[in-house]
Amino acid sequence: MRSTRLLLTLTAIGAAALPVAGADAASRLSLRVANKAADKAAADVVDTYTDDSDATIDSYDLSPCERDTRRRADCDVTYVFDDGTECDDTIHVRLAARGRIKVTADSDDAGDHVFDDCTEPDDTGDTGDTGDTGDTSTDEGDLGGGDISVEPLPVDDPSTIY
């Protein structure tokens, strides 16, 4: 009887200690899970995006998620449209109650996607059809500025002795 009481006491102590250790691990969002959820959300945007001009998204580039807090992570994504336009977005992944994953994005607007940070294909830095990227520097070559430290002086010149 005494051994049974001791066994029950030790079991109760062990049961009280284990959920605390397990609860801490279960309340932390892993980056692997966040990356997987963000990839799924970005692929869903590519598949379902429509707008007034019938533009479609050709591809997306998802950066690895970065932890914001213990239960949240942010993932940067760039969507590339069929006309070459690139739009940046941030996908937020969080661990909700009972271990459920919730995904939102900065571009979410009542079920639609509205991108604010977009780069048109013309914004590459070109100044026209010449291929000039706006570099106005010229190479003048060696102009011989008269600096003694740059131009070698004849050895026989007495002015080289200090």
Short mmCIF file of C-alpha atoms in Angstrom, two decimals:
data_model
loop_
_atom_site.label_atom_id
_atom_site.label_comp_id
_atom_site.label_asym_id
_atom_site.label_seq_id
_atom_site.Cartn_x
_atom_site.Cartn_y
_atom_site.Cartn_z
CA MET A 1 0.00 0.00 0.00
CA ARG A 2 2.82 2.37 0.84
CA SER A 3 4.58 1.65 -2.44
CA THR A 4 1.33 2.35 -4.31
CA ARG A 5 0.97 5.75 -2.61
CA LEU A 6 4.58 6.57 -3.39
CA LEU A 7 4.11 5.53 -7.00
CA LEU A 8 0.96 7.65 -7.31
CA THR A 9 2.72 10.63 -5.74
CA LEU A 10 5.67 10.36 -8.13
CA THR A 11 3.32 9.96 -11.10
CA ALA A 12 1.37 13.06 -10.09
CA ILE A 13 4.57 15.09 -9.77
CA GLY A 14 5.78 13.85 -13.15
CA ALA A 15 2.45 14.61 -14.82
CA ALA A 16 2.50 18.12 -13.42
CA ALA A 17 6.04 18.76 -14.72
CA LEU A 18 5.67 17.32 -18.24
CA PRO A 19 2.86 19.53 -19.62
CA VAL A 20 4.85 22.63 -18.70
CA ALA A 21 7.81 21.51 -20.81
CA GLY A 22 5.58 20.35 -23.66
CA ALA A 23 3.41 23.45 -23.60
CA ASP A 24 6.40 25.73 -24.15
CA ALA A 25 7.49 23.81 -27.25
CA ALA A 26 3.95 23.66 -28.63
CA SER A 27 3.46 27.41 -28.32
CA ARG A 28 6.45 28.22 -30.55
CA LEU A 29 6.06 28.64 -34.32
CA SER A 30 8.79 26.82 -36.18
CA LEU A 31 10.32 28.57 -39.18
CA ARG A 32 9.88 25.42 -41.26
CA VAL A 33 6.12 25.53 -40.69
CA ALA A 34 6.05 29.29 -41.34
CA ASN A 35 7.94 28.89 -44.65
CA LYS A 36 5.60 26.11 -45.74
CA ALA A 37 2.47 28.13 -44.89
CA ALA A 38 3.84 31.26 -46.62
CA ASP A 39 4.73 29.26 -49.74
CA LYS A 40 1.23 27.82 -49.86
CA ALA A 41 -0.32 31.30 -49.44
CA ALA A 42 1.89 32.81 -52.17
CA ALA A 43 1.06 29.97 -54.57
CA ASP A 44 -2.64 30.53 -53.85
CA VAL A 45 -2.28 34.24 -54.72
CA VAL A 46 -0.59 33.30 -58.02
CA ASP A 47 -3.40 30.88 -58.86
CA THR A 48 -6.34 33.12 -57.93
CA TYR A 49 -5.21 36.72 -58.62
CA THR A 50 -7.34 38.77 -61.02
CA ASP A 51 -7.69 42.48 -61.61
CA ASP A 52 -9.53 44.86 -63.95
CA SER A 53 -6.86 44.75 -66.66
CA ASP A 54 -6.74 40.91 -66.75
CA ALA A 55 -3.13 40.89 -65.55
CA THR A 56 -1.87 37.59 -64.21
CA ILE A 57 1.01 36.70 -61.94
CA ASP A 58 3.63 34.56 -63.66
CA SER A 59 5.80 33.70 -60.67
CA TYR A 60 6.83 34.64 -57.15
CA ASP A 61 10.04 34.77 -55.18
CA LEU A 62 9.64 33.95 -51.49
CA SER A 63 12.42 34.86 -49.06
CA PRO A 64 12.90 32.68 -45.98
CA CYS A 65 10.68 33.74 -43.10
CA GLU A 66 12.12 35.70 -40.20
CA ARG A 67 10.81 35.30 -36.68
CA ASP A 68 8.95 38.35 -35.39
CA THR A 69 8.00 36.91 -32.00
CA ARG A 70 7.82 33.43 -30.53
CA ARG A 71 4.45 32.85 -32.20
CA ARG A 72 4.80 35.02 -35.35
CA ALA A 73 7.00 35.19 -38.45
CA ASP A 74 7.15 37.54 -41.43
CA CYS A 75 8.00 36.43 -44.96
CA ASP A 76 8.86 38.77 -47.84
CA VAL A 77 7.57 37.82 -51.28
CA THR A 78 7.91 39.40 -54.72
CA TYR A 79 5.25 38.66 -57.33
CA VAL A 80 6.18 38.98 -61.02
CA PHE A 81 3.31 39.84 -63.36
CA ASP A 82 3.01 38.86 -67.02
CA ASP A 83 3.88 42.44 -68.13
CA GLY A 84 7.12 42.46 -66.07
CA THR A 85 5.76 44.44 -63.13
CA GLU A 86 7.14 43.31 -59.77
CA CYS A 87 5.16 43.82 -56.56
CA ASP A 88 6.53 43.31 -53.07
CA ASP A 89 4.39 41.96 -50.26
CA THR A 90 4.85 40.64 -46.73
CA ILE A 91 3.12 37.47 -45.56
CA HIS A 92 2.51 37.22 -41.81
CA VAL A 93 2.29 33.73 -40.30
CA ARG A 94 1.17 33.31 -36.69
CA LEU A 95 0.40 30.45 -34.37
CA ALA A 96 -3.17 30.82 -33.11
CA ALA A 97 -5.07 28.97 -30.40
CA ARG A 98 -4.80 25.18 -30.34
CA GLY A 99 -1.75 25.25 -32.61
CA ARG A 100 -3.59 26.46 -35.70
CA ILE A 101 -1.69 28.45 -38.29
CA LYS A 102 -3.14 31.80 -39.41
CA VAL A 103 -1.78 33.51 -42.53
CA THR A 104 -2.38 37.14 -43.54
CA ALA A 105 -0.63 39.50 -45.95
CA ASP A 106 -0.16 43.22 -46.33
CA SER A 107 -1.92 43.02 -49.70
CA ASP A 108 -5.08 41.42 -48.26
CA ASP A 109 -8.10 43.69 -48.66
CA ALA A 110 -11.40 41.98 -47.85
CA GLY A 111 -10.60 38.89 -49.91
CA ASP A 112 -8.91 40.78 -52.76
CA HIS A 113 -5.21 41.48 -53.20
CA VAL A 114 -4.20 45.11 -53.59
CA PHE A 115 -0.48 45.64 -54.13
CA ASP A 116 0.94 49.00 -53.05
CA ASP A 117 4.69 48.54 -53.54
CA CYS A 118 5.13 47.81 -57.26
CA THR A 119 7.93 48.46 -59.73
CA GLU A 120 7.05 48.94 -63.39
CA PRO A 121 9.36 47.31 -65.94
CA ASP A 122 10.46 50.79 -67.15
CA ASP A 123 11.97 51.62 -63.74
CA THR A 124 15.22 49.76 -64.41
CA GLY A 125 17.39 52.87 -64.71
CA ASP A 126 17.63 53.03 -68.51
CA THR A 127 17.37 56.50 -70.02
CA GLY A 128 16.14 55.37 -73.41
CA ASP A 129 16.77 52.96 -76.25
CA THR A 130 20.51 53.71 -76.32
CA GLY A 131 21.24 51.34 -73.46
CA ASP A 132 22.74 54.21 -71.45
CA THR A 133 22.16 53.60 -67.76
CA GLY A 134 22.73 57.20 -66.80
CA ASP A 135 26.47 56.92 -66.10
CA THR A 136 27.91 60.34 -67.02
CA SER A 137 31.48 59.69 -65.88
CA THR A 138 34.17 59.76 -68.55
CA ASP A 139 37.64 58.34 -68.56
CA GLU A 140 40.05 61.13 -69.51
CA GLY A 141 43.10 58.92 -69.20
CA ASP A 142 46.39 60.26 -67.78
CA LEU A 143 46.26 64.04 -67.98
CA GLY A 144 49.55 64.60 -66.18
CA GLY A 145 48.43 66.90 -63.40
CA GLY A 146 51.98 67.93 -62.45
CA ASP A 147 51.97 66.10 -59.11
CA ILE A 148 55.49 64.94 -58.24
CA SER A 149 54.21 61.88 -56.43
CA VAL A 150 52.41 60.74 -59.59
CA GLU A 151 54.77 61.78 -62.39
CA PRO A 152 58.25 60.34 -62.40
CA LEU A 153 61.01 62.94 -62.57
CA PRO A 154 64.29 62.47 -64.37
CA VAL A 155 67.04 61.09 -62.16
CA ASP A 156 69.52 63.82 -63.18
CA ASP A 157 67.14 66.62 -62.07
CA PRO A 158 68.58 68.32 -58.93
CA SER A 159 65.08 69.34 -57.76
CA THR A 160 64.37 65.73 -56.77
CA ILE A 161 66.83 66.01 -53.86
CA TYR A 162 65.16 67.34 -50.74
#
